[in-house]
Tab-separated table of C-alpha atoms in Angstrom:
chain	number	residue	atom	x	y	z
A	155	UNK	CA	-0.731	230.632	-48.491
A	156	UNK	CA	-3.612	229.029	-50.236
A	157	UNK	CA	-4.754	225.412	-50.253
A	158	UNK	CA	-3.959	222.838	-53.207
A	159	UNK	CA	-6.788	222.882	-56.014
A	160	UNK	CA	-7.277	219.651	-57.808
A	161	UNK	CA	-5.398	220.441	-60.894
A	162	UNK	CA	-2.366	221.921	-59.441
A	163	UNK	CA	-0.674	218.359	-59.192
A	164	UNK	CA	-1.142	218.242	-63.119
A	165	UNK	CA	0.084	221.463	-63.841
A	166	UNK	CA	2.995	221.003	-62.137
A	167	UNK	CA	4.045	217.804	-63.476
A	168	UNK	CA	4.603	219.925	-66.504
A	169	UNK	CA	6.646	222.263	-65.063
A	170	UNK	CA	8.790	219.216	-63.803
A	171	UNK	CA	9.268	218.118	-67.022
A	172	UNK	CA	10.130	221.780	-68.273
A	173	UNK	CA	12.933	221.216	-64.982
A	174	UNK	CA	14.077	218.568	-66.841
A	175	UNK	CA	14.974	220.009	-69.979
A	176	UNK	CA	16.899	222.288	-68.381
A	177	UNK	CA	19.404	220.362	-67.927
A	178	UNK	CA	19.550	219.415	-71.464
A	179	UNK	CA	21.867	222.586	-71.753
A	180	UNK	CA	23.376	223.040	-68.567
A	181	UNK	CA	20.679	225.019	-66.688
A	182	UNK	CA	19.480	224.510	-63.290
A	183	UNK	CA	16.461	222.019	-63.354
A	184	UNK	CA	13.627	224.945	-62.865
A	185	UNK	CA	10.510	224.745	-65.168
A	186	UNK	CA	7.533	227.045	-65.422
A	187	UNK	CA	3.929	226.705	-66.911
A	188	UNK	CA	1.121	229.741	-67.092
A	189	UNK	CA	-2.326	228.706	-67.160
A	190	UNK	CA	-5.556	230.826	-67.570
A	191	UNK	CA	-7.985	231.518	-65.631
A	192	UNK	CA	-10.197	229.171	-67.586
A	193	UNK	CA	-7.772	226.355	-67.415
A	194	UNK	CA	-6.128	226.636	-71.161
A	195	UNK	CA	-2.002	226.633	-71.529
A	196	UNK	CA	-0.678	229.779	-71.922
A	197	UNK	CA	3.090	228.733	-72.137
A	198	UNK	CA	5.810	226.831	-70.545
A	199	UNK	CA	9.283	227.555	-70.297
A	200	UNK	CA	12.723	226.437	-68.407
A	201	UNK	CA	15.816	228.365	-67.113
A	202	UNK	CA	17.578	229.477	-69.722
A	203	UNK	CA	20.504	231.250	-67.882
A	204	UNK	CA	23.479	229.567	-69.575
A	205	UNK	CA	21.726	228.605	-72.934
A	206	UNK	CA	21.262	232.294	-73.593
A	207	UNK	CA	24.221	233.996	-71.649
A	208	UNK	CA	21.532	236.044	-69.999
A	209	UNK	CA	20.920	236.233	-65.752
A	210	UNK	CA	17.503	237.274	-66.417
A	211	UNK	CA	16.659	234.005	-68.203
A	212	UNK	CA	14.693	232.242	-65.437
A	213	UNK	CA	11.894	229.700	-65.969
A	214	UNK	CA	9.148	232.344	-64.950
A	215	UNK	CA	10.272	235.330	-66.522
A	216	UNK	CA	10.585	233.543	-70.173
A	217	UNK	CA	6.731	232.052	-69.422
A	218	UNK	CA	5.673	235.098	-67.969
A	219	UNK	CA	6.755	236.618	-71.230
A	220	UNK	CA	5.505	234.147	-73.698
A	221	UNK	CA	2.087	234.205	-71.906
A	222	UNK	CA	1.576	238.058	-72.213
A	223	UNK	CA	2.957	238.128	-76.010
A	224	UNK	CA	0.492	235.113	-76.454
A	225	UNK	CA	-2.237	237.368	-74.979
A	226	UNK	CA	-1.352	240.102	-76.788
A	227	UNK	CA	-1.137	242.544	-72.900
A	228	UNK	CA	1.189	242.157	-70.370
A	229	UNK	CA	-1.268	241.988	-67.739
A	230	UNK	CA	-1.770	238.009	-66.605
A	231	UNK	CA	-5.452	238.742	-64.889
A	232	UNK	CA	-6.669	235.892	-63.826
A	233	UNK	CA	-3.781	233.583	-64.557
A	234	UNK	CA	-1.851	230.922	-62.097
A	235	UNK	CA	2.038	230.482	-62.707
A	236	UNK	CA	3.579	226.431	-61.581
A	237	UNK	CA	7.102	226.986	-60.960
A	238	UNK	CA	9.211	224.155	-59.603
A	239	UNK	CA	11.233	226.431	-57.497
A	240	UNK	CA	9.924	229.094	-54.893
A	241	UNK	CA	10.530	232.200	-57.329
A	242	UNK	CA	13.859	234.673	-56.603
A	243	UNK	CA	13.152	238.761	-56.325
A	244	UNK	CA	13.740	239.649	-59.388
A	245	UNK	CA	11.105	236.930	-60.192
A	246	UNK	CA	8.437	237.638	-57.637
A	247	UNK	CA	8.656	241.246	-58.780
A	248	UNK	CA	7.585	240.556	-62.199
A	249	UNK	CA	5.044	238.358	-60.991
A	250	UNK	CA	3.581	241.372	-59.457
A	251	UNK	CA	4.048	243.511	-62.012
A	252	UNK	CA	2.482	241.461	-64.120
A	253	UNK	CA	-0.593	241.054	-62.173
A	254	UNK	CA	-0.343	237.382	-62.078
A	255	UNK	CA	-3.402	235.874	-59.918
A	256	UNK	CA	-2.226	233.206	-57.763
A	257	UNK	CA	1.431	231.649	-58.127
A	258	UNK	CA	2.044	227.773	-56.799
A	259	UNK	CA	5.190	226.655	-56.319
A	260	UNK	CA	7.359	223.479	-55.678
A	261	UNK	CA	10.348	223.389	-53.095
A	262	UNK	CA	11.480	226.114	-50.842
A	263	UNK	CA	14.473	228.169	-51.804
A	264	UNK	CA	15.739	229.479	-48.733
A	265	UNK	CA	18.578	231.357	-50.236
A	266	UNK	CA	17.041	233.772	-52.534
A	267	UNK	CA	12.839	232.732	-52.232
A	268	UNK	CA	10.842	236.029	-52.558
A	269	UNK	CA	7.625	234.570	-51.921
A	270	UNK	CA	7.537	232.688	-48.174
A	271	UNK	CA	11.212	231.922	-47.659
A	272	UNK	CA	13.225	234.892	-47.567
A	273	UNK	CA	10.381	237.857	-48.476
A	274	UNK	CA	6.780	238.347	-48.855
A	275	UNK	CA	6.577	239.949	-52.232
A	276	UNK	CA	3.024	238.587	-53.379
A	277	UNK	CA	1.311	239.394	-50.006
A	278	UNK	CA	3.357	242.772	-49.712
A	279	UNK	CA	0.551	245.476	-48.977
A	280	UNK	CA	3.031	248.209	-50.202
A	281	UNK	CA	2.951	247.007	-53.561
A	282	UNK	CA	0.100	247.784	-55.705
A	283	UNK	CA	-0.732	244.200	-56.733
A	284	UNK	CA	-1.161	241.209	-54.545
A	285	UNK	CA	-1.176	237.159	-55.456
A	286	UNK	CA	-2.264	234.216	-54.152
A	287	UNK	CA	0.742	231.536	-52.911
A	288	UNK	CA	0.630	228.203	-52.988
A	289	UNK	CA	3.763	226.214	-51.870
A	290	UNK	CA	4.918	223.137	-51.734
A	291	UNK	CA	3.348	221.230	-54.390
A	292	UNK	CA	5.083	218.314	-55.112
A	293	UNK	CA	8.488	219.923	-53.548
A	294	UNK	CA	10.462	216.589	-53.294
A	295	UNK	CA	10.266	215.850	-56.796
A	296	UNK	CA	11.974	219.476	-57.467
A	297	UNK	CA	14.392	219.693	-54.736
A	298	UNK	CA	15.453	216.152	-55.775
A	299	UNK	CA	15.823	217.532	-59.504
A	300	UNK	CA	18.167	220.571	-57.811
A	301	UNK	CA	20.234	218.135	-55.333
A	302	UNK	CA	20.964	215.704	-57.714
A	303	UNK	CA	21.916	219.315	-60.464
A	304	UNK	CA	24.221	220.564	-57.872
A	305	UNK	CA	25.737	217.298	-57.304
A	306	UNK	CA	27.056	216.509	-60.324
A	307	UNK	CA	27.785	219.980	-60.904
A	308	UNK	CA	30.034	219.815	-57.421
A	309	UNK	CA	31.464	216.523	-58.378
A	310	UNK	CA	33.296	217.736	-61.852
A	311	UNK	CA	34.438	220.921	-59.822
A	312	UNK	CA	32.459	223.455	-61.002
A	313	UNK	CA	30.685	224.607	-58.555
């Protein structure tokens, strides 16, 4: 894992906010932002899971796509992804495959995190594309957005 750079805070207060409109429609609070190499907003996105019907729809994967149509390549060279959640497999595998260059992170997901929790995918030296990991960036603030999700959702019985 990497240390903190001095606009990491910033970028992830966006991604918060992108947490928070998740819940808007139902979605688990996770929010996403890709920014350049040079510093400039790529896009920002929010699980979308249960707005679209689709299990794919995860914060990352929608700004992961958004940010290589915006580019017009699917290679992210040189770009950082601020996720509010520690990304899932299916996540961290598109994060490789999309040759992301350094992906920071909120709260630990010790249930399904690919990147330090449960797996290694970015610093995997079988796969043909490596990332830097930064964790932990203002984790409370997202692991309060998911307890406080998962509460309500537990106290009307659904889950």
């Amino acid at each position: 894992m990497s240390s903190l750079t001095n606009d990491d805070e910033f970028w992830m207060r966006l991604a918060l906010a992108e947490a928070d409109a998740a819940t808007a429609h139902g979605d688990v609070p996770v929010g996403a932002v890709v920014v350049s190499a040079e510093g400039v907003e790529l896009s920002r996105d929010h699980n979308r899971r249960e707005a679209l019907a689709d299990p794919t729809a995860h914060a990352e994967l929608l700004a992961v796509r958004t940010a290589a149509q915006s580019r017009g390549h699917w290679r992210l060279e040189g770009a950082t992804l601020y996720v509010t959640l520690e990304p899932c497999a299916m996540c961290a595998g598109a994060l490789v495959n999309s040759r992301i260059a350094r992906v920071v992170f909120g709260a630990l997901d010790a249930k399904a995190g690919a990147l330090t929790s449960l797996f290694t995918l970015g610093s995997d030296t079988r796969l043909n594309h490596r990332f830097v990991v930064t964790g932990g960036v203002l984790a409370s603030e997202g692991a309060e957005r998911l307890s406080r999700f998962f509460q309500k959702l537990r106290a009307a019985g659904e889950k």
